[in-house]
Amino acid sequence: MMIRLTAALCAALCAALCAPAASATATNPPYLLKPARVFDGVDPKPHEAWTVLVRADKIEAVGPNVPTPADAIVIDLPGKTLLPGLIEGHSHLFLHPYNETSWDDQVLHEPLALRTARATVAAKATLLAGFTTVRDLGTEGAGYADVGLKQAIEQGIIPGPRMLVATRALVATGAYGPKGFEANVAIPQGAEEADGANLVTAVRHQIGAGADVVKLYADYHWRPGEPSRPTFSQAEMQAAVEAAHSAGRIVAAHANTAEGMRRAVLAGVDTIEHGGEGTPEVFKLMRERGVTYCPTLAASDAVARYRGWNGADPAPPMVAQARKAFGLARAAGVTLCVGGDVGVFAHGENAREIELMVAAGMPAAQVLVAATSGNAQSFHMGDQIGALKPGLLADVIAVEGDPTRDIHAVRAVQFVMKGGKVYAK
Ligand SMILES: [Zn+2]
C-alpha cells in the first residue's frame, strides 16, 4: 500500500515537475538507428554504414562499429540519410502566409487566442518537417505568447520544435507598423517601441519575460512606400546589445540597408537578418567582427510570388537583390545562417530556404552544415544541438535518399526524433 501510494505520488509529482513526461527517460531502452548513411552535421561528406546509438535524451555513440546493446530497440532506415535535426534560423510561428491574410490584418484583427491556436499547428508542422529547433524572431503583435508556446512544447502538451524566442522584438518609435491611421489614435504595433535609455529597459523587460534572443529593427520604412532607412542610432543599439549580452542573450538585427547593417555590426549584434542592400564593405566588416548573416531568400521569393512572379528568370528586383547580397556575403566569407522568415510562407515549408541557398550557388553539403552545426554555433547552442556526436541532445532526422547529392531530399523526411523521443516514423 505504502509503495503504491509512493509510486502514485511520484507519478503526480513527475507530471507536475518533470513536465517533459513525453521525453525519453533513463529507464527507456536505448535506440540503435541504422540508416544507409550518416551526415553528422560537421563533415560535409556522409558516412556510409554508420549507426547512431541514442540513450534517454542524448546521443551515446556514432560511428561504423557501434555495438548493439542487448535491450536496444533497433530502427532500420534503409536507403535513408540520418542528419542532425535541422535548425530554422528565422521563423515567426505566430504569422501565417501573407497571401492568406495580410500582415496588417493579422496584427490588427486576429484575436490572440486564434493566433496562438494557429501557432500550435505551425509548431507541429515545423517539427514534422525535420526542424527540431527554431529561432523565432518576434510574435509580430502577439505579445509574449511565444513564451507560453515554448512552455507547452517543453511540457509535452503539444509537439513542436525547441524554441529560442524573441517575444515582442524592439523598434524605434514611429518606425514600424501597421501604419496609415489617424496619428492621434493608438494602433496596435507589430513590435515594442522604445528609444534611448528606455530601449535598455525594454530589452531587460523582454529578457525577464522570457526572451532568449533580443531582436532589434536597425532600419525600416518610416512611411508606407518609402525605402528602408536607419532607425536606431549605433549608440542605442550598442547599449541594447550590452544589456542583452550581459544577460547571456544573443541579439538579432533586422537590417536591409548598408548603413543599418553597419551600425548594427559595430554595435555588436550577433546576426543580421535580410541584408538586401549589403555592400562588399559591410560584408567584409561582418566577416571581421564575426557577425552571422541570415539572408532570408525564401521571404523575398515568397513575397514576389504573391505579387504575381512565376519563378522564372528574369527575377523581379527584390529577388535579384537578395541573391546578389547572398553572393557578396559568400564572397566575403561571412558565416551564413539558414533561416527563411517562415511564416511569410507556410510553416512546414522551411526547407525552401535550404533549396534556394543551393539554387543560388552554395554547395548542398555546405548548406546542410550551416542548417545544423552552423546555426547551432551562431545561436551559442553548439554544445547541445546541431551535430550527431556523443553527448549532444538526440535531435535526429532521416530523409529518403542523400540530400548532399540532391538537396530536395530534405523534404522527404521519414523519421523525426527530438530529445530521444520519436515523433514520426
Ligand atoms: Zn522576420
CSV table of N, CA and C in Angstrom, one decimal, residues 222-378:
chain,number,residue,atom,x,y,z
A,222,TRP,N,10.0,54.2,-42.9
A,222,TRP,CA,9.4,55.1,-41.9
A,222,TRP,C,8.0,55.5,-42.3
A,223,ARG,N,7.7,55.6,-43.6
A,223,ARG,CA,6.3,55.8,-44.1
A,223,ARG,C,6.0,54.8,-45.2
A,224,PRO,N,4.8,54.4,-45.4
A,224,PRO,CA,4.4,53.4,-46.4
A,224,PRO,C,4.9,53.9,-47.7
A,225,GLY,N,5.5,52.9,-48.4
A,225,GLY,CA,6.0,53.2,-49.8
A,225,GLY,C,7.4,53.8,-49.9
A,226,GLU,N,8.0,54.3,-48.8
A,226,GLU,CA,9.3,54.8,-48.9
A,226,GLU,C,10.3,53.7,-48.6
A,227,PRO,N,11.6,53.9,-49.1
A,227,PRO,CA,12.6,52.9,-48.9
A,227,PRO,C,13.0,52.8,-47.4
A,228,SER,N,13.6,51.6,-47.1
A,228,SER,CA,14.1,51.5,-45.7
A,228,SER,C,15.2,52.5,-45.4
A,229,ARG,N,15.1,53.0,-44.2
A,229,ARG,CA,16.2,53.9,-43.7
A,229,ARG,C,16.5,53.6,-42.3
A,230,PRO,N,17.7,53.9,-41.8
A,230,PRO,CA,18.1,53.5,-40.4
A,230,PRO,C,17.1,54.1,-39.4
A,231,THR,N,17.0,53.3,-38.3
A,231,THR,CA,16.1,53.7,-37.2
A,231,THR,C,16.9,54.0,-35.9
A,232,PHE,N,17.3,53.0,-35.3
A,232,PHE,CA,18.1,53.2,-34.0
A,232,PHE,C,19.5,53.8,-34.4
A,233,SER,N,20.1,54.6,-33.5
A,233,SER,CA,21.5,55.1,-33.6
A,233,SER,C,22.4,53.9,-33.2
A,234,GLN,N,23.6,54.0,-33.6
A,234,GLN,CA,24.6,52.9,-33.2
A,234,GLN,C,24.7,52.9,-31.7
A,235,ALA,N,24.7,54.1,-31.1
A,235,ALA,CA,24.8,54.1,-29.6
A,235,ALA,C,23.6,53.4,-28.9
A,236,GLU,N,22.4,53.7,-29.4
A,236,GLU,CA,21.2,53.0,-28.9
A,236,GLU,C,21.4,51.5,-28.9
A,237,MET,N,21.7,51.0,-30.2
A,237,MET,CA,21.9,49.5,-30.3
A,237,MET,C,23.0,49.0,-29.5
A,238,GLN,N,24.1,49.8,-29.3
A,238,GLN,CA,25.2,49.3,-28.5
A,238,GLN,C,24.8,49.1,-27.1
A,239,ALA,N,24.0,50.0,-26.5
A,239,ALA,CA,23.5,49.9,-25.2
A,239,ALA,C,22.6,48.7,-25.0
A,240,ALA,N,21.7,48.5,-26.0
A,240,ALA,CA,20.8,47.3,-26.0
A,240,ALA,C,21.6,46.0,-26.1
A,241,VAL,N,22.6,46.0,-26.9
A,241,VAL,CA,23.4,44.8,-27.1
A,241,VAL,C,24.2,44.5,-25.8
A,242,GLU,N,24.7,45.5,-25.2
A,242,GLU,CA,25.4,45.3,-23.9
A,242,GLU,C,24.5,44.7,-22.8
A,243,ALA,N,23.2,45.2,-22.8
A,243,ALA,CA,22.3,44.7,-21.8
A,243,ALA,C,21.9,43.3,-22.1
A,244,ALA,N,21.8,42.9,-23.4
A,244,ALA,CA,21.4,41.6,-23.8
A,244,ALA,C,22.6,40.6,-23.5
A,245,HIS,N,23.7,41.0,-24.0
A,245,HIS,CA,24.9,40.1,-23.8
A,245,HIS,C,25.2,39.9,-22.3
A,246,SER,N,25.0,40.9,-21.5
A,246,SER,CA,25.4,40.7,-20.1
A,246,SER,C,24.4,39.8,-19.4
A,247,ALA,N,23.2,39.6,-20.1
A,247,ALA,CA,22.2,38.6,-19.6
A,247,ALA,C,22.3,37.3,-20.3
A,248,GLY,N,23.4,37.1,-21.1
A,248,GLY,CA,23.6,35.9,-21.8
A,248,GLY,C,22.7,35.6,-23.0
A,249,ARG,N,22.1,36.7,-23.5
A,249,ARG,CA,21.2,36.5,-24.7
A,249,ARG,C,22.0,37.0,-25.9
A,250,ILE,N,21.6,36.4,-27.1
A,250,ILE,CA,22.2,36.9,-28.4
A,250,ILE,C,21.2,37.9,-28.9
A,251,VAL,N,21.8,38.7,-29.9
A,251,VAL,CA,21.0,39.8,-30.5
A,251,VAL,C,20.9,39.6,-32.0
A,252,ALA,N,19.7,39.7,-32.5
A,252,ALA,CA,19.5,39.6,-34.0
A,252,ALA,C,19.0,41.0,-34.4
A,253,ALA,N,19.6,41.5,-35.5
A,253,ALA,CA,19.1,42.8,-36.0
A,253,ALA,C,18.5,42.6,-37.4
A,254,HIS,N,17.3,43.1,-37.5
A,254,HIS,CA,16.7,43.2,-38.9
A,254,HIS,C,17.4,44.4,-39.5
A,255,ALA,N,18.0,44.2,-40.6
A,255,ALA,CA,18.7,45.4,-41.3
A,255,ALA,C,18.7,45.1,-42.8
A,256,ASN,N,18.2,46.0,-43.6
A,256,ASN,CA,18.2,45.8,-45.0
A,256,ASN,C,19.2,46.8,-45.7
A,257,THR,N,19.4,48.0,-45.1
A,257,THR,CA,20.3,49.0,-45.7
A,257,THR,C,21.7,48.8,-45.2
A,258,ALA,N,22.6,49.2,-46.1
A,258,ALA,CA,24.0,49.1,-45.7
A,258,ALA,C,24.4,49.9,-44.4
A,259,GLU,N,23.7,51.0,-44.3
A,259,GLU,CA,24.0,51.8,-43.1
A,259,GLU,C,23.4,51.2,-41.8
A,260,GLY,N,22.2,50.7,-41.9
A,260,GLY,CA,21.6,49.9,-40.8
A,260,GLY,C,22.4,48.7,-40.4
A,261,MET,N,22.9,48.0,-41.4
A,261,MET,CA,23.8,46.8,-41.1
A,261,MET,C,25.1,47.3,-40.5
A,262,ARG,N,25.7,48.3,-41.0
A,262,ARG,CA,27.0,48.8,-40.5
A,262,ARG,C,26.8,49.2,-39.0
A,263,ARG,N,25.8,50.0,-38.7
A,263,ARG,CA,25.6,50.4,-37.3
A,263,ARG,C,25.3,49.2,-36.4
A,264,ALA,N,24.5,48.2,-36.9
A,264,ALA,CA,24.2,47.0,-36.0
A,264,ALA,C,25.5,46.2,-35.8
A,265,VAL,N,26.3,46.0,-36.8
A,265,VAL,CA,27.5,45.3,-36.7
A,265,VAL,C,28.5,46.0,-35.7
A,266,LEU,N,28.7,47.3,-35.8
A,266,LEU,CA,29.5,48.0,-34.9
A,266,LEU,C,29.0,48.0,-33.5
A,267,ALA,N,27.7,47.9,-33.4
A,267,ALA,CA,27.0,47.9,-32.1
A,267,ALA,C,27.2,46.5,-31.4
A,268,GLY,N,27.6,45.5,-32.2
A,268,GLY,CA,28.0,44.2,-31.6
A,268,GLY,C,26.9,43.1,-31.7
A,269,VAL,N,25.9,43.3,-32.6
A,269,VAL,CA,24.9,42.3,-32.7
A,269,VAL,C,25.5,40.9,-33.2
A,270,ASP,N,24.8,39.9,-33.0
A,270,ASP,CA,25.3,38.5,-33.3
A,270,ASP,C,24.9,38.1,-34.7
A,271,THR,N,23.7,38.5,-35.2
A,271,THR,CA,23.2,38.1,-36.5
A,271,THR,C,22.5,39.3,-37.2
A,272,ILE,N,22.7,39.3,-38.5
A,272,ILE,CA,21.9,40.3,-39.3
A,272,ILE,C,20.9,39.6,-40.2
A,273,GLU,N,19.7,40.1,-40.1
A,273,GLU,CA,18.6,39.4,-40.9
A,273,GLU,C,18.3,40.2,-42.2
A,274,HIS,N,18.2,39.6,-43.3
A,274,HIS,CA,17.8,40.1,-44.6
A,274,HIS,C,19.0,40.7,-45.3
A,275,GLY,N,19.4,41.9,-45.0
A,275,GLY,CA,20.7,42.5,-45.6
A,275,GLY,C,20.7,42.7,-47.1
A,276,GLY,N,19.5,42.9,-47.7
A,276,GLY,CA,19.4,43.0,-49.1
A,276,GLY,C,20.3,44.0,-49.8
A,277,GLU,N,20.5,45.2,-49.1
A,277,GLU,CA,21.4,46.2,-49.7
A,277,GLU,C,22.8,46.2,-49.2
A,278,GLY,N,23.2,45.0,-48.7
A,278,GLY,CA,24.6,44.9,-48.1
A,278,GLY,C,25.6,45.1,-49.2
A,279,THR,N,26.6,45.8,-48.9
A,279,THR,CA,27.7,46.1,-49.9
A,279,THR,C,28.9,45.2,-49.5
A,280,PRO,N,29.9,45.1,-50.5
A,280,PRO,CA,31.1,44.3,-50.2
A,280,PRO,C,31.8,44.8,-48.9
A,281,GLU,N,31.8,46.2,-48.7
A,281,GLU,CA,32.4,46.7,-47.4
A,281,GLU,C,31.7,46.2,-46.2
A,282,VAL,N,30.4,46.3,-46.2
A,282,VAL,CA,29.7,45.9,-45.0
A,282,VAL,C,29.8,44.4,-44.7
A,283,PHE,N,29.8,43.6,-45.8
A,283,PHE,CA,30.0,42.1,-45.6
A,283,PHE,C,31.4,41.9,-45.1
A,284,LYS,N,32.4,42.7,-45.5
A,284,LYS,CA,33.8,42.5,-45.0
A,284,LYS,C,33.8,42.8,-43.5
A,285,LEU,N,33.1,43.8,-43.1
A,285,LEU,CA,33.0,44.2,-41.7
A,285,LEU,C,32.4,43.1,-40.9
A,286,MET,N,31.3,42.5,-41.5
A,286,MET,CA,30.7,41.4,-40.8
A,286,MET,C,31.6,40.2,-40.6
A,287,ARG,N,32.4,39.9,-41.6
A,287,ARG,CA,33.3,38.8,-41.5
A,287,ARG,C,34.4,39.1,-40.4
A,288,GLU,N,34.9,40.4,-40.4
A,288,GLU,CA,35.9,40.7,-39.5
A,288,GLU,C,35.4,40.7,-38.0
A,289,ARG,N,34.1,41.0,-37.9
A,289,ARG,CA,33.5,41.1,-36.5
A,289,ARG,C,32.8,39.8,-36.1
A,290,GLY,N,32.8,38.8,-37.0
A,290,GLY,CA,32.2,37.5,-36.7
A,290,GLY,C,30.7,37.5,-36.6
A,291,VAL,N,30.1,38.4,-37.4
A,291,VAL,CA,28.6,38.5,-37.4
A,291,VAL,C,28.0,37.6,-38.4
A,292,THR,N,27.0,36.8,-38.0
A,292,THR,CA,26.4,35.8,-39.0
A,292,THR,C,25.3,36.5,-39.8
A,293,TYR,N,25.2,36.1,-41.0
A,293,TYR,CA,24.2,36.7,-42.0
A,293,TYR,C,23.1,35.7,-42.3
A,294,CYS,N,21.9,36.1,-42.1
A,294,CYS,CA,20.7,35.3,-42.4
A,294,CYS,C,20.0,35.9,-43.6
A,295,PRO,N,20.2,35.4,-44.8
A,295,PRO,CA,19.7,36.1,-46.0
A,295,PRO,C,18.2,36.1,-46.3
A,296,THR,N,17.5,35.2,-45.6
A,296,THR,CA,16.1,35.0,-45.8
A,296,THR,C,15.6,35.1,-47.3
A,297,LEU,N,16.3,34.3,-48.1
A,297,LEU,CA,16.0,34.3,-49.6
A,297,LEU,C,14.5,33.8,-49.8
A,298,ALA,N,14.0,33.0,-48.9
A,298,ALA,CA,12.7,32.4,-49.1
A,298,ALA,C,11.6,33.5,-48.9
A,299,ALA,N,11.9,34.5,-48.1
A,299,ALA,CA,10.9,35.5,-47.8
A,299,ALA,C,10.7,36.4,-49.1
A,300,SER,N,11.8,36.9,-49.7
A,300,SER,CA,11.7,37.7,-50.8
A,300,SER,C,11.1,36.9,-52.0
A,301,ASP,N,11.5,35.6,-52.1
A,301,ASP,CA,10.9,34.7,-53.1
A,301,ASP,C,9.4,34.6,-52.9
A,302,ALA,N,8.9,34.4,-51.7
A,302,ALA,CA,7.5,34.2,-51.4
A,302,ALA,C,6.7,35.5,-51.7
A,303,VAL,N,7.2,36.6,-51.3
A,303,VAL,CA,6.5,37.9,-51.5
A,303,VAL,C,6.4,38.2,-53.0
A,304,ALA,N,7.5,37.9,-53.7
A,304,ALA,CA,7.5,38.2,-55.1
A,304,ALA,C,6.4,37.3,-55.8
A,305,ARG,N,6.3,36.1,-55.4
A,305,ARG,CA,5.3,35.2,-55.9
A,305,ARG,C,3.9,35.7,-55.6
A,306,TYR,N,3.7,36.2,-54.4
A,306,TYR,CA,2.4,36.7,-54.0
A,306,TYR,C,2.0,37.9,-54.9
A,307,ARG,N,3.0,38.5,-55.4
A,307,ARG,CA,2.8,39.7,-56.3
A,307,ARG,C,2.7,39.3,-57.8
A,308,GLY,N,2.7,38.0,-58.1
A,308,GLY,CA,2.5,37.5,-59.4
A,308,GLY,C,3.7,36.9,-60.1
A,309,TRP,N,4.9,36.9,-59.5
A,309,TRP,CA,6.0,36.3,-60.2
A,309,TRP,C,5.8,34.7,-60.3
A,310,ASN,N,6.2,34.2,-61.4
A,310,ASN,CA,6.0,32.7,-61.6
A,310,ASN,C,7.3,31.9,-61.3
A,311,GLY,N,8.4,32.6,-60.9
A,311,GLY,CA,9.6,31.9,-60.5
A,311,GLY,C,10.6,31.9,-61.7
A,312,ALA,N,10.2,32.3,-62.8
A,312,ALA,CA,11.1,32.3,-64.0
A,312,ALA,C,12.0,33.5,-64.0
A,313,ASP,N,13.2,33.4,-64.7
A,313,ASP,CA,14.1,34.5,-64.9
A,313,ASP,C,13.6,35.4,-66.0
A,314,PRO,N,13.7,36.7,-66.1
A,314,PRO,CA,14.5,37.4,-65.0
A,314,PRO,C,13.7,37.5,-63.7
A,315,ALA,N,14.4,37.4,-62.6
A,315,ALA,CA,13.7,37.6,-61.3
A,315,ALA,C,13.4,39.0,-61.1
A,316,PRO,N,12.3,39.3,-60.3
A,316,PRO,CA,12.0,40.7,-60.0
A,316,PRO,C,13.1,41.3,-59.1
A,317,PRO,N,13.1,42.6,-59.0
A,317,PRO,CA,14.2,43.3,-58.3
A,317,PRO,C,14.5,42.8,-56.9
A,318,MET,N,13.4,42.5,-56.1
A,318,MET,CA,13.6,42.2,-54.7
A,318,MET,C,14.3,40.8,-54.6
A,319,VAL,N,14.0,39.9,-55.6
A,319,VAL,CA,14.6,38.6,-55.5
A,319,VAL,C,16.1,38.7,-56.0
A,320,ALA,N,16.3,39.5,-57.1
A,320,ALA,CA,17.6,39.7,-57.6
A,320,ALA,C,18.5,40.3,-56.6
A,321,GLN,N,18.0,41.2,-55.8
A,321,GLN,CA,18.8,41.9,-54.8
A,321,GLN,C,19.2,40.9,-53.7
A,322,ALA,N,18.2,40.1,-53.3
A,322,ALA,CA,18.6,39.1,-52.2
A,322,ALA,C,19.6,38.1,-52.7
A,323,ARG,N,19.5,37.7,-53.9
A,323,ARG,CA,20.5,36.8,-54.5
A,323,ARG,C,21.9,37.4,-54.6
A,324,LYS,N,21.9,38.7,-54.9
A,324,LYS,CA,23.2,39.4,-55.1
A,324,LYS,C,23.8,39.6,-53.7
A,325,ALA,N,23.0,40.0,-52.7
A,325,ALA,CA,23.6,40.1,-51.3
A,325,ALA,C,24.2,38.8,-50.8
A,326,PHE,N,23.4,37.7,-51.1
A,326,PHE,CA,23.9,36.4,-50.7
A,326,PHE,C,25.2,36.0,-51.4
A,327,GLY,N,25.4,36.4,-52.7
A,327,GLY,CA,26.6,36.2,-53.4
A,327,GLY,C,27.8,37.0,-52.8
A,328,LEU,N,27.5,38.2,-52.4
A,328,LEU,CA,28.5,39.1,-51.9
A,328,LEU,C,28.9,38.6,-50.5
A,329,ALA,N,28.0,38.2,-49.7
A,329,ALA,CA,28.3,37.6,-48.4
A,329,ALA,C,29.2,36.4,-48.5
A,330,ARG,N,28.8,35.5,-49.4
A,330,ARG,CA,29.6,34.3,-49.6
A,330,ARG,C,31.0,34.7,-50.0
A,331,ALA,N,31.2,35.6,-51.0
A,331,ALA,CA,32.5,36.0,-51.5
A,331,ALA,C,33.3,36.6,-50.3
A,332,ALA,N,32.7,37.3,-49.4
A,332,ALA,CA,33.4,37.9,-48.3
A,332,ALA,C,33.7,36.9,-47.2
A,333,GLY,N,33.2,35.7,-47.3
A,333,GLY,CA,33.4,34.7,-46.3
A,333,GLY,C,32.6,34.8,-45.0
A,334,VAL,N,31.5,35.5,-45.1
A,334,VAL,CA,30.6,35.7,-43.9
A,334,VAL,C,30.0,34.3,-43.5
A,335,THR,N,29.9,34.1,-42.2
A,335,THR,CA,29.2,32.9,-41.8
A,335,THR,C,27.7,33.0,-42.1
A,336,LEU,N,27.1,32.0,-42.7
A,336,LEU,CA,25.7,32.1,-43.2
A,336,LEU,C,24.8,31.3,-42.3
A,337,CYS,N,23.7,31.9,-41.9
A,337,CYS,CA,22.7,31.3,-41.1
A,337,CYS,C,21.6,30.8,-42.1
A,338,VAL,N,20.9,29.7,-41.8
A,338,VAL,CA,19.8,29.3,-42.7
A,338,VAL,C,18.5,29.6,-41.9
A,339,GLY,N,17.8,30.6,-42.5
A,339,GLY,CA,16.6,31.0,-41.9
A,339,GLY,C,15.7,31.7,-42.9
A,340,GLY,N,14.5,31.2,-43.2
A,340,GLY,CA,13.8,31.7,-44.3
A,340,GLY,C,12.8,32.8,-44.0
A,341,ASP,N,12.6,33.2,-42.7
A,341,ASP,CA,11.5,34.1,-42.4
A,341,ASP,C,10.2,33.4,-42.6
A,342,VAL,N,10.2,32.1,-42.2
A,342,VAL,CA,9.0,31.3,-42.4
A,342,VAL,C,7.8,31.8,-41.6
A,343,GLY,N,6.7,31.8,-42.1
A,343,GLY,CA,5.5,32.5,-41.5
A,343,GLY,C,5.0,33.4,-42.6
A,344,VAL,N,6.0,34.1,-43.3
A,344,VAL,CA,5.7,34.8,-44.5
A,344,VAL,C,5.1,33.8,-45.5
A,345,PHE,N,5.7,32.6,-45.5
A,345,PHE,CA,5.2,31.4,-46.3
A,345,PHE,C,4.9,30.3,-45.3
A,346,ALA,N,4.4,29.2,-45.7
A,346,ALA,CA,3.8,28.2,-44.8
A,346,ALA,C,4.8,27.5,-43.9
A,347,HIS,N,4.4,27.4,-42.7
A,347,HIS,CA,5.2,26.6,-41.7
A,347,HIS,C,5.2,25.1,-42.2
A,348,GLY,N,6.3,24.5,-42.1
A,348,GLY,CA,6.5,23.1,-42.6
A,348,GLY,C,7.2,23.1,-44.0
A,349,GLU,N,7.2,24.3,-44.6
A,349,GLU,CA,7.9,24.5,-45.9
A,349,GLU,C,9.3,25.2,-45.6
A,350,ASN,N,9.8,25.0,-44.4
A,350,ASN,CA,11.0,25.6,-44.0
A,350,ASN,C,12.2,25.3,-45.0
A,351,ALA,N,12.1,24.1,-45.6
A,351,ALA,CA,13.2,23.6,-46.5
A,351,ALA,C,13.4,24.5,-47.7
A,352,ARG,N,12.5,25.4,-47.9
A,352,ARG,CA,12.6,26.3,-49.1
A,352,ARG,C,13.9,27.1,-49.0
A,353,GLU,N,14.2,27.6,-47.8
A,353,GLU,CA,15.4,28.4,-47.7
A,353,GLU,C,16.7,27.6,-48.1
A,354,ILE,N,16.7,26.3,-47.6
A,354,ILE,CA,17.8,25.5,-48.0
A,354,ILE,C,17.9,25.3,-49.5
A,355,GLU,N,16.8,25.0,-50.1
A,355,GLU,CA,16.8,24.8,-51.6
A,355,GLU,C,17.2,26.1,-52.3
A,356,LEU,N,16.8,27.2,-51.8
A,356,LEU,CA,17.1,28.5,-52.5
A,356,LEU,C,18.6,28.8,-52.3
A,357,MET,N,19.1,28.5,-51.2
A,357,MET,CA,20.6,28.8,-51.0
A,357,MET,C,21.4,27.9,-52.0
A,358,VAL,N,21.0,26.6,-52.1
A,358,VAL,CA,21.6,25.8,-53.1
A,358,VAL,C,21.4,26.3,-54.5
A,359,ALA,N,20.2,26.7,-54.8
A,359,ALA,CA,19.9,27.2,-56.2
A,359,ALA,C,20.8,28.5,-56.5
A,360,ALA,N,21.1,29.2,-55.4
A,360,ALA,CA,21.9,30.5,-55.6
A,360,ALA,C,23.4,30.2,-55.6
A,361,GLY,N,23.8,28.9,-55.6
A,361,GLY,CA,25.2,28.6,-55.8
A,361,GLY,C,26.0,28.0,-54.7
A,362,MET,N,25.4,27.8,-53.5
A,362,MET,CA,26.1,27.2,-52.4
A,362,MET,C,26.0,25.7,-52.4
A,363,PRO,N,27.1,25.0,-52.3
A,363,PRO,CA,27.0,23.5,-52.4
A,363,PRO,C,26.1,22.9,-51.3
A,364,ALA,N,25.3,21.9,-51.7
A,364,ALA,CA,24.3,21.3,-50.8
A,364,ALA,C,24.9,21.0,-49.4
A,365,ALA,N,26.0,20.3,-49.4
A,365,ALA,CA,26.6,19.8,-48.2
A,365,ALA,C,26.9,21.0,-47.2
A,366,GLN,N,27.4,22.1,-47.9
A,366,GLN,CA,27.7,23.3,-47.0
A,366,GLN,C,26.4,23.9,-46.4
A,367,VAL,N,25.4,23.9,-47.2
A,367,VAL,CA,24.1,24.5,-46.7
A,367,VAL,C,23.6,23.6,-45.5
A,368,LEU,N,23.7,22.3,-45.7
A,368,LEU,CA,23.3,21.4,-44.6
A,368,LEU,C,24.1,21.5,-43.4
A,369,VAL,N,25.4,21.8,-43.5
A,369,VAL,CA,26.3,22.1,-42.3
A,369,VAL,C,25.8,23.4,-41.7
A,370,ALA,N,25.5,24.4,-42.5
A,370,ALA,CA,25.0,25.7,-42.0
A,370,ALA,C,23.7,25.5,-41.2
A,371,ALA,N,22.8,24.6,-41.8
A,371,ALA,CA,21.5,24.5,-41.2
A,371,ALA,C,21.5,23.6,-39.9
A,372,THR,N,22.7,23.0,-39.6
A,372,THR,CA,22.8,22.2,-38.4
A,372,THR,C,23.8,22.7,-37.4
A,373,SER,N,25.1,22.3,-37.6
A,373,SER,CA,26.1,22.8,-36.6
A,373,SER,C,26.4,24.3,-36.8
A,374,GLY,N,26.2,24.8,-38.0
A,374,GLY,CA,26.4,26.3,-38.2
A,374,GLY,C,25.5,27.1,-37.4
A,375,ASN,N,24.2,26.9,-37.6
A,375,ASN,CA,23.2,27.6,-36.9
A,375,ASN,C,23.3,27.4,-35.3
A,376,ALA,N,23.6,26.2,-35.0
A,376,ALA,CA,23.8,25.9,-33.5
A,376,ALA,C,24.9,26.8,-32.9
A,377,GLN,N,26.0,26.9,-33.7
A,377,GLN,CA,27.1,27.7,-33.2
A,377,GLN,C,26.7,29.2,-33.2
A,378,SER,N,26.1,29.7,-34.2
A,378,SER,CA,25.7,31.1,-34.3
A,378,SER,C,24.8,31.4,-33.2
